[in-house]
Short mmCIF file of C-alpha atoms (C1' of nucleotides) in Angstrom, two decimals:
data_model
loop_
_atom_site.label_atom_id
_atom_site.label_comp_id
_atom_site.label_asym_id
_atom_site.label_seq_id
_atom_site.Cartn_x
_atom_site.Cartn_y
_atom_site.Cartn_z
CA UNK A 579 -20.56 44.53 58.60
CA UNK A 580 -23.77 44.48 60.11
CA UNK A 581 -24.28 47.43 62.57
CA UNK A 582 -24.84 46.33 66.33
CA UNK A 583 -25.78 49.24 67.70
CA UNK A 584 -29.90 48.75 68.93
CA UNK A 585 -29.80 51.70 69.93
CA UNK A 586 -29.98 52.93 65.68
CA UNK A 587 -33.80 52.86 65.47
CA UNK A 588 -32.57 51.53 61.98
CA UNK A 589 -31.08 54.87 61.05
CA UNK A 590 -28.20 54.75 58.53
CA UNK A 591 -25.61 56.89 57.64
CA UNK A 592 -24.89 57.32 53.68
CA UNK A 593 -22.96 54.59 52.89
CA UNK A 594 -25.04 52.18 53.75
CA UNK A 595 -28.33 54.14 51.96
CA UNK A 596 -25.91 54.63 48.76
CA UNK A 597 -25.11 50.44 49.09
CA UNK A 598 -28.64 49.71 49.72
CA UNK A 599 -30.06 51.91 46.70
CA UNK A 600 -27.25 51.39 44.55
CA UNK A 601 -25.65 54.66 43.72
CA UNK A 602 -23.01 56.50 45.04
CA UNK A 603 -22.94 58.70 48.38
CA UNK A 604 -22.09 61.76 45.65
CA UNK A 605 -25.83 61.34 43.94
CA UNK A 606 -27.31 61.32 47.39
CA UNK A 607 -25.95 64.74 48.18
CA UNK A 608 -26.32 66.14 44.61
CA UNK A 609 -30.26 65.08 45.29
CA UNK A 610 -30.13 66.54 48.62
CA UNK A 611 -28.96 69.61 47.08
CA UNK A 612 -31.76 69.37 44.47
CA UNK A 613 -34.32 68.66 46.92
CA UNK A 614 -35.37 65.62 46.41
CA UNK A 615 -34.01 63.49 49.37
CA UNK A 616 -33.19 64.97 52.62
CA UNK A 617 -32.24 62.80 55.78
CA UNK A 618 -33.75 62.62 58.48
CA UNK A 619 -31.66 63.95 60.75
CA UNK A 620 -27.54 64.49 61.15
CA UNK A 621 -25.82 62.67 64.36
CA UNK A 622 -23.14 65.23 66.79
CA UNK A 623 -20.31 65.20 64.02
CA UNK A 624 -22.89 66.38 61.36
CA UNK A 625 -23.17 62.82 59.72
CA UNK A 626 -26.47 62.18 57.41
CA UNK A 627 -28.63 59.80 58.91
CA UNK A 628 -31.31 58.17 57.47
CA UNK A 629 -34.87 56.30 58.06
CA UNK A 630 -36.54 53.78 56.50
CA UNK A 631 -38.43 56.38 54.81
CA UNK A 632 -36.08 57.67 52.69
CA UNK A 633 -34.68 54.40 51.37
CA UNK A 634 -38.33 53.73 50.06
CA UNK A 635 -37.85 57.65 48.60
CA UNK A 636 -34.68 57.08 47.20
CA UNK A 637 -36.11 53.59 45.21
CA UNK A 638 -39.12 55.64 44.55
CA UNK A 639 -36.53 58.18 42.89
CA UNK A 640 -34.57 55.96 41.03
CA UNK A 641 -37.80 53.68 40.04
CA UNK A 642 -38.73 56.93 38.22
CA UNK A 643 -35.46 57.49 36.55
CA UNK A 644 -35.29 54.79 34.78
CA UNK A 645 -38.48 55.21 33.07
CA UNK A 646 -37.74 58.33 31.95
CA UNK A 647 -38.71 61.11 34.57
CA UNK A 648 -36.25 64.12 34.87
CA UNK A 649 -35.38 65.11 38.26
CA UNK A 650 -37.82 68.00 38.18
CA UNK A 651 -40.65 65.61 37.47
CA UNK A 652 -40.16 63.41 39.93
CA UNK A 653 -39.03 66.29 42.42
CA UNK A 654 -43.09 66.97 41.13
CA UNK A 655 -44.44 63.27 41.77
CA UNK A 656 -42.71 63.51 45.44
CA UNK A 657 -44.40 66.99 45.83
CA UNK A 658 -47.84 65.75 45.25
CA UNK A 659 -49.90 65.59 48.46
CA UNK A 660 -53.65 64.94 49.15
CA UNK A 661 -54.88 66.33 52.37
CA UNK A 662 -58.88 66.44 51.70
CA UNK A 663 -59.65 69.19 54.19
CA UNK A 664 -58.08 71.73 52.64
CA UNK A 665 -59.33 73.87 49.27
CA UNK A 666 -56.09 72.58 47.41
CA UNK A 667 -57.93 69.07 46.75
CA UNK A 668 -59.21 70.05 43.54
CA UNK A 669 -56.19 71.57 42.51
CA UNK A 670 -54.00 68.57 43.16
CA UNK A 671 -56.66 66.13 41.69
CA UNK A 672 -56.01 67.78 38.51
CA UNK A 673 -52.23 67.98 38.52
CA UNK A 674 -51.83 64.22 39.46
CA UNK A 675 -54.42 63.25 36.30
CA UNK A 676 -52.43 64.61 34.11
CA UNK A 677 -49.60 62.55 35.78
CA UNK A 678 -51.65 59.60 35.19
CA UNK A 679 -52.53 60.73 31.58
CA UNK A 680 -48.70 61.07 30.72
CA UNK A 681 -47.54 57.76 32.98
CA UNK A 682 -50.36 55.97 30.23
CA UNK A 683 -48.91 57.49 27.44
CA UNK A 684 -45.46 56.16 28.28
CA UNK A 685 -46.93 52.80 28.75
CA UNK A 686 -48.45 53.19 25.48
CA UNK A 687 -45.60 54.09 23.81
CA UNK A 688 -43.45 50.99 25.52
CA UNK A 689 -46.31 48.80 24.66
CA UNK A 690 -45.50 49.97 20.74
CA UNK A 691 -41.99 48.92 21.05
CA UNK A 692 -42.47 45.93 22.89
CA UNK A 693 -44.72 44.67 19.90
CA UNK A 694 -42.41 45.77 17.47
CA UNK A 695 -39.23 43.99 18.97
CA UNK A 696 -41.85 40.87 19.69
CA UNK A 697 -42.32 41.29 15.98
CA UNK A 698 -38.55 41.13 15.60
CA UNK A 699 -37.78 38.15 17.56
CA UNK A 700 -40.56 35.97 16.00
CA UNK A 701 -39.21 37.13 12.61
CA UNK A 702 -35.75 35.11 13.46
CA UNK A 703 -35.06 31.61 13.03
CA UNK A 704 -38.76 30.67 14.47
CA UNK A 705 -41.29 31.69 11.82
CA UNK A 706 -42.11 30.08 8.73
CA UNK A 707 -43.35 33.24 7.13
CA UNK A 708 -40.98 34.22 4.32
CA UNK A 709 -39.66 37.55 5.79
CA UNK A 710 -35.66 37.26 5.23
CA UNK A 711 -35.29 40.44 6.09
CA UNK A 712 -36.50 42.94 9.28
CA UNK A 713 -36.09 46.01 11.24
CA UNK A 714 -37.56 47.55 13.98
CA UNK A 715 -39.17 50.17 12.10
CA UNK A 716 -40.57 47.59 9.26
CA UNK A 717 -41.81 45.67 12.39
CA UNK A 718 -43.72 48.81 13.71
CA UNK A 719 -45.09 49.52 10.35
CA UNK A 720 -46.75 45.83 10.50
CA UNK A 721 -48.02 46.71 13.39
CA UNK A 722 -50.65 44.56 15.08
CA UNK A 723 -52.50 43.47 12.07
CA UNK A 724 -50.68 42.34 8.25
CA UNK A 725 -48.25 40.11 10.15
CA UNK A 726 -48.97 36.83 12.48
CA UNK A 727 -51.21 36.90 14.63
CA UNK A 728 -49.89 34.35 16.88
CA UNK A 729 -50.88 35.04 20.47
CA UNK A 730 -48.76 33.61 23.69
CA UNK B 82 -48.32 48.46 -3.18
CA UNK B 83 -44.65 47.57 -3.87
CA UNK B 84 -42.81 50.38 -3.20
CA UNK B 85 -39.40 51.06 -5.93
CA UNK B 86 -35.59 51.95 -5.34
CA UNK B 87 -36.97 55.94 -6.17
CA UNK B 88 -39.86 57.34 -3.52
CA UNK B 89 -38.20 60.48 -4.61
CA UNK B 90 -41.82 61.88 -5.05
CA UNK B 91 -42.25 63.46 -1.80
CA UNK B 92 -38.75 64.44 -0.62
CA UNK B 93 -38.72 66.87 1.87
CA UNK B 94 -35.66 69.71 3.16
CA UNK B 95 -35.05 69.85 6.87
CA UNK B 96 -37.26 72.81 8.18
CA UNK B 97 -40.55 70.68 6.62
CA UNK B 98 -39.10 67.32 8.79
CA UNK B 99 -38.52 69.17 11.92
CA UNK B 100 -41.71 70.66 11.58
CA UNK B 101 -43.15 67.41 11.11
CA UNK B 102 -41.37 65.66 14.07
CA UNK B 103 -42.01 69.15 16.51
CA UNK B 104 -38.21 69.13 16.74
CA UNK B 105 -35.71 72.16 15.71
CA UNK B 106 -33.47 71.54 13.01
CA UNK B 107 -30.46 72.02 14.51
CA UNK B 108 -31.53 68.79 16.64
CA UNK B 109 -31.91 66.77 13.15
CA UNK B 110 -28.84 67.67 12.51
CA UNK B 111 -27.04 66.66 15.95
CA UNK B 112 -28.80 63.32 15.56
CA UNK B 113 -27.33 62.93 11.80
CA UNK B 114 -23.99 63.95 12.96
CA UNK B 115 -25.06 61.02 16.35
CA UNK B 116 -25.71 58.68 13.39
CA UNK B 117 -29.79 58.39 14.01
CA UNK B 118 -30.98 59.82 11.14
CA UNK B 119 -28.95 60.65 7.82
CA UNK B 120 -31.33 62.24 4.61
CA UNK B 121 -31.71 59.75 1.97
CA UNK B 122 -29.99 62.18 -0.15
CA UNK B 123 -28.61 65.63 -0.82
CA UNK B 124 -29.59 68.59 -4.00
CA UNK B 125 -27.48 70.49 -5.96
CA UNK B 126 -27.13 72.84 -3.07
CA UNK B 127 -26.45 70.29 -0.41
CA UNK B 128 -29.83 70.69 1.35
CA UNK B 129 -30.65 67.91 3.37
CA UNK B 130 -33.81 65.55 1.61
CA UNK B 131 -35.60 62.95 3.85
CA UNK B 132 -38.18 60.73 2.59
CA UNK B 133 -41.13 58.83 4.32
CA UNK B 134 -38.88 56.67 5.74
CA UNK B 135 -36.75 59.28 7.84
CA UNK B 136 -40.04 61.00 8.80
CA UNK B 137 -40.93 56.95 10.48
CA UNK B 138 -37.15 57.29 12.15
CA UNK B 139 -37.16 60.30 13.54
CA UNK B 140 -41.06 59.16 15.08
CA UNK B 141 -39.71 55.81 16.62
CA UNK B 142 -36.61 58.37 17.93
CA UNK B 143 -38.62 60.56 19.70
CA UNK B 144 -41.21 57.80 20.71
CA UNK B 145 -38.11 55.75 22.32
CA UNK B 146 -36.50 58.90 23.59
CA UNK B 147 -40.05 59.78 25.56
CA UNK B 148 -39.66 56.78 27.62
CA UNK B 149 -36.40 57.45 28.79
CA UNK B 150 -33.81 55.30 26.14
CA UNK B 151 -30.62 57.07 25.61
CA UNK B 152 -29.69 58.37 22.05
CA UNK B 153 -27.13 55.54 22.18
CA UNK B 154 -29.16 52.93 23.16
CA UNK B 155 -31.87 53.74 20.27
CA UNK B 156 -29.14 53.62 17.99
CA UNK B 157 -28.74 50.38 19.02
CA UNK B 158 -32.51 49.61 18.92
CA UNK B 159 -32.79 51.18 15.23
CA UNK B 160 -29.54 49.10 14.23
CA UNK B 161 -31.14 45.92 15.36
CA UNK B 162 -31.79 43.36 11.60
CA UNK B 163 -32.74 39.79 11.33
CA UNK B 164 -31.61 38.43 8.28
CA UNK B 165 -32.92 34.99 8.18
CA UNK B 166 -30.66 33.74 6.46
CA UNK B 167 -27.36 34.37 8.30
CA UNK B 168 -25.47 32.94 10.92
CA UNK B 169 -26.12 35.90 13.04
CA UNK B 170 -29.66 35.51 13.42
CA UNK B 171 -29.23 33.80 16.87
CA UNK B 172 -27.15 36.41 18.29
CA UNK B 173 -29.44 39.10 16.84
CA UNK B 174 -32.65 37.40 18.70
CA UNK B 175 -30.81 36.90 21.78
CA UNK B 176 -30.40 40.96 22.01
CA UNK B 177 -33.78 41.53 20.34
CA UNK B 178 -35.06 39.40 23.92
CA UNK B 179 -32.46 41.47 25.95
CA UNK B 180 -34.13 44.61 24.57
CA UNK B 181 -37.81 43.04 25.37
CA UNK B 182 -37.08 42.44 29.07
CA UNK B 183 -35.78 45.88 29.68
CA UNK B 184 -39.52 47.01 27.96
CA UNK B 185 -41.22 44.76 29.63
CA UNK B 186 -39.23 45.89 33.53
CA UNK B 187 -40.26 49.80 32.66
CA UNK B 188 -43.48 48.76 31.79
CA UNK B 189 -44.04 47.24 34.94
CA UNK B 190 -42.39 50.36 36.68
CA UNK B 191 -44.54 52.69 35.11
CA UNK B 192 -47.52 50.49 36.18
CA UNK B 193 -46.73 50.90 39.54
CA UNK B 194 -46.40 54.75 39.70
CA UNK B 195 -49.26 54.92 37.46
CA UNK B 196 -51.23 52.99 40.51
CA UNK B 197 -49.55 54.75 43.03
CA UNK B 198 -50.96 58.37 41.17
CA UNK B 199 -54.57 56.39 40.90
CA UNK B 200 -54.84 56.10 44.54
CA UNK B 201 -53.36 59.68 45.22
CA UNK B 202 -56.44 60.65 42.88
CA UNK B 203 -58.74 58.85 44.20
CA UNK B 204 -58.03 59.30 47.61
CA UNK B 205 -58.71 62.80 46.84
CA UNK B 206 -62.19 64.45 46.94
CA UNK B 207 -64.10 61.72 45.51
CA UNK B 208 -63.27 59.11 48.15
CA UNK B 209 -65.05 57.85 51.13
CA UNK B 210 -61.83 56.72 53.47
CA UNK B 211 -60.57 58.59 56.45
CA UNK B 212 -57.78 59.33 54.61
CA UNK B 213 -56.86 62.46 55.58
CA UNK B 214 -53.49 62.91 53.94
CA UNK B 215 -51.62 61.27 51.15
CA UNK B 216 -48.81 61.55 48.89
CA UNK B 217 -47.24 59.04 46.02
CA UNK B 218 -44.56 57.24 48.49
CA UNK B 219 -47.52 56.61 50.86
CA UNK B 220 -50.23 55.32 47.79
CA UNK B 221 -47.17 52.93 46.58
CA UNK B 222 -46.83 51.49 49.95
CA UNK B 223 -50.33 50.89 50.32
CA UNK B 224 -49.86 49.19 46.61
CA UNK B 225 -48.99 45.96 46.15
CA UNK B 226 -47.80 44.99 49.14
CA UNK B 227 -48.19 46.61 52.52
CA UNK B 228 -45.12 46.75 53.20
CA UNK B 229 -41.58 46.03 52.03
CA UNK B 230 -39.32 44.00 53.49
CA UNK B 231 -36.38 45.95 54.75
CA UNK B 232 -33.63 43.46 54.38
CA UNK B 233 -30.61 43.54 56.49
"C1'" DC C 800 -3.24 55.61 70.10
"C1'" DT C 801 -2.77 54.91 65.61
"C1'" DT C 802 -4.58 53.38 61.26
"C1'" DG C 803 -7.81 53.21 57.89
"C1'" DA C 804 -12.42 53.46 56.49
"C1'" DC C 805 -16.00 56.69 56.67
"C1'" DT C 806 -17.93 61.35 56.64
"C1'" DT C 807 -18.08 66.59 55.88
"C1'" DT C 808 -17.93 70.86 52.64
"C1'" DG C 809 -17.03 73.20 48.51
"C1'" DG C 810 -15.78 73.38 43.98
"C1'" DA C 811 -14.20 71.67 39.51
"C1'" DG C 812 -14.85 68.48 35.68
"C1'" DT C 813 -17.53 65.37 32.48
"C1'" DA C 814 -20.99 63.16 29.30
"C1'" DG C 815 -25.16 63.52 27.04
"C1'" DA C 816 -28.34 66.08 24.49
"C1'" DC C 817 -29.20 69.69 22.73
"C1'" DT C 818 -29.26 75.07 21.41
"C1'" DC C 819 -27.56 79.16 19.52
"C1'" DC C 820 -24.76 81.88 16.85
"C1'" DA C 821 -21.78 83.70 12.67
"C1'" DG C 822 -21.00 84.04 8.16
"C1'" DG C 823 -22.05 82.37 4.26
"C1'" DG C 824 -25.01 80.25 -0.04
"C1'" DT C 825 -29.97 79.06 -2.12
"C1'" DT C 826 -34.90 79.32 -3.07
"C1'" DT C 827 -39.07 81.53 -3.62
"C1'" DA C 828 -42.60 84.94 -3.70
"C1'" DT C 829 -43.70 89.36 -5.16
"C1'" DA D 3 -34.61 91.19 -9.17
"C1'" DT D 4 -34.55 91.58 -4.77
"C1'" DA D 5 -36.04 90.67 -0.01
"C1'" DA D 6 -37.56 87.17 3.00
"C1'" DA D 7 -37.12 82.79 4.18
"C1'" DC D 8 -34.65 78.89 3.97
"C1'" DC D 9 -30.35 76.03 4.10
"C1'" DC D 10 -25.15 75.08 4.90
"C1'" DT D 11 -20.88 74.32 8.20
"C1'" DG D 12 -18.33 74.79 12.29
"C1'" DG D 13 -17.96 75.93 16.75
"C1'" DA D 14 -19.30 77.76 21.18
"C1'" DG D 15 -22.60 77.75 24.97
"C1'" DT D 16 -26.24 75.64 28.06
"C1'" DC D 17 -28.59 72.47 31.00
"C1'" DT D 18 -29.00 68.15 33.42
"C1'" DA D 19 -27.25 64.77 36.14
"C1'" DC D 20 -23.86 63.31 37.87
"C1'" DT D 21 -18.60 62.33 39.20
"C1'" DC D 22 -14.31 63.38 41.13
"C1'" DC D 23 -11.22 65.67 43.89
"C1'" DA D 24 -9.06 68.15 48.26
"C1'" DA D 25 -8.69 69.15 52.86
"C1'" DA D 26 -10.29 68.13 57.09
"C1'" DG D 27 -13.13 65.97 60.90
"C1'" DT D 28 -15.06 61.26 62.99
"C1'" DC D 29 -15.30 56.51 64.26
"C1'" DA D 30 -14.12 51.36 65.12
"C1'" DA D 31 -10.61 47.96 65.52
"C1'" DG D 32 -6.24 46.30 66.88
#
DNA sequence: CTTGACTTTGGAGTAGACTCCAGGGTTTAT
DNA sequence: ATAAACCCTGGAGTCTACTCCAAAGTCAAG
């Protein structure tokens, strides 16, 4: 189970990178093929191998994912690169704030949902306000003020 | 203030929604035929009317959609009722919370790219550190943390 | 040395979420 | 009253992001 070898330098082949991020060895080469997660280096018989590196890239990847980001985004995030010597800079500054700008709309919007499902839950069987009745929608239409304004 | 069984006032046909919404019409109608979003009623003709209300639902769709929840899963979010007075109410909170922790997990995701692009910026230009080169899986190791723990 | 788990490539298939017709009927502005 | 602009249905096509082979080479244990 556990590899032996010290000779590794901790390099893995893609099993163990699929067990360790959680998908299958078939996504790893369908992102390789997209560009977004190349190993390392391959051993004599051709066999991916891969650093520590890319298992923090392939969480990076997935962390992404699930918050929304297409592959071509994040294939974007992964591109970004600050090296302040070169003209670029400005360039790059620019592209990544409107990363940020977007990332804090997305928060935003969760943020909206969250209070409306908040809403939701303190609607059932808790409150004493006489609501008998509630959906998500009516609960973002109450929004933050007309409703309690009980704070945790 | 109290709004009647007929808001028929302002009914409006499908282009006028999907103009509303910045969505095609053809897309309205893949989510009707999904079951998201079904016009309040129909004309003599069979056009498609939508009131206030569907203009609301197709917002919170597109809102939920932007940070990354599947059309099924927002079906699910949109289906989501406390009725006080039923038996059901328990179950219903217990997804309602479900629903909350996954918001409140890609929250906390999107926090942590949004920091990781904040030091990318600001390591850029503006900065006084030697740093010399950066990109987003660097800024998210410097992060939180320092370092991950590789477990094995 | 054999067995079985692992890896390679390439290519086909699938689910989700649209997107784009074709061939018709309806509404509206001039 | 007629053309432009809108709407209808049904079905095919597209794009993304996988997922699943097949055929063959590699490696570790017994």
């Amino acid at each position: 189970m556990v590899s032996n070898g010290s000779e590794c330098r901790r390099l893995v082949k893609i099993g163990t990178l699929a067990q360790l991020a959680g998908v299958s060895t078939d996504t790893l080469r369908f992102y390789e093929k997209n560009g977004l997660l190349a190993p390392c280096s391959r051993n004599a018989a051709g066999y991916r191998l891969y650093s520590a590196r890319e298992v923090q890239r392939i969480r990076f990847i997935l962390s992404a994912k699930s918050v929304g980001f297409t592959l071509k985004e994040i294939h974007e995030l992964l591109a970004l690169e600050v090296r302040r010597e070169q003209a670029s800079c400005e360039d790059v500054k620019q592209l990544v704030d409107e990363k940020i700008s977007v990332v804090r709309q997305r928060i935003a919007e969760l943020q909206r949902i969250q209070g409306s499902l908040q809403i939701l839950s303190d609607a059932c069987c808790g409150g004493d306000e006489p609501a008998s009745h509630c959906t998500i929608l009516e609960a973002l239409n109450a929004g933050p003020d007309e409703r309690l304004a009980t704070e945790e």
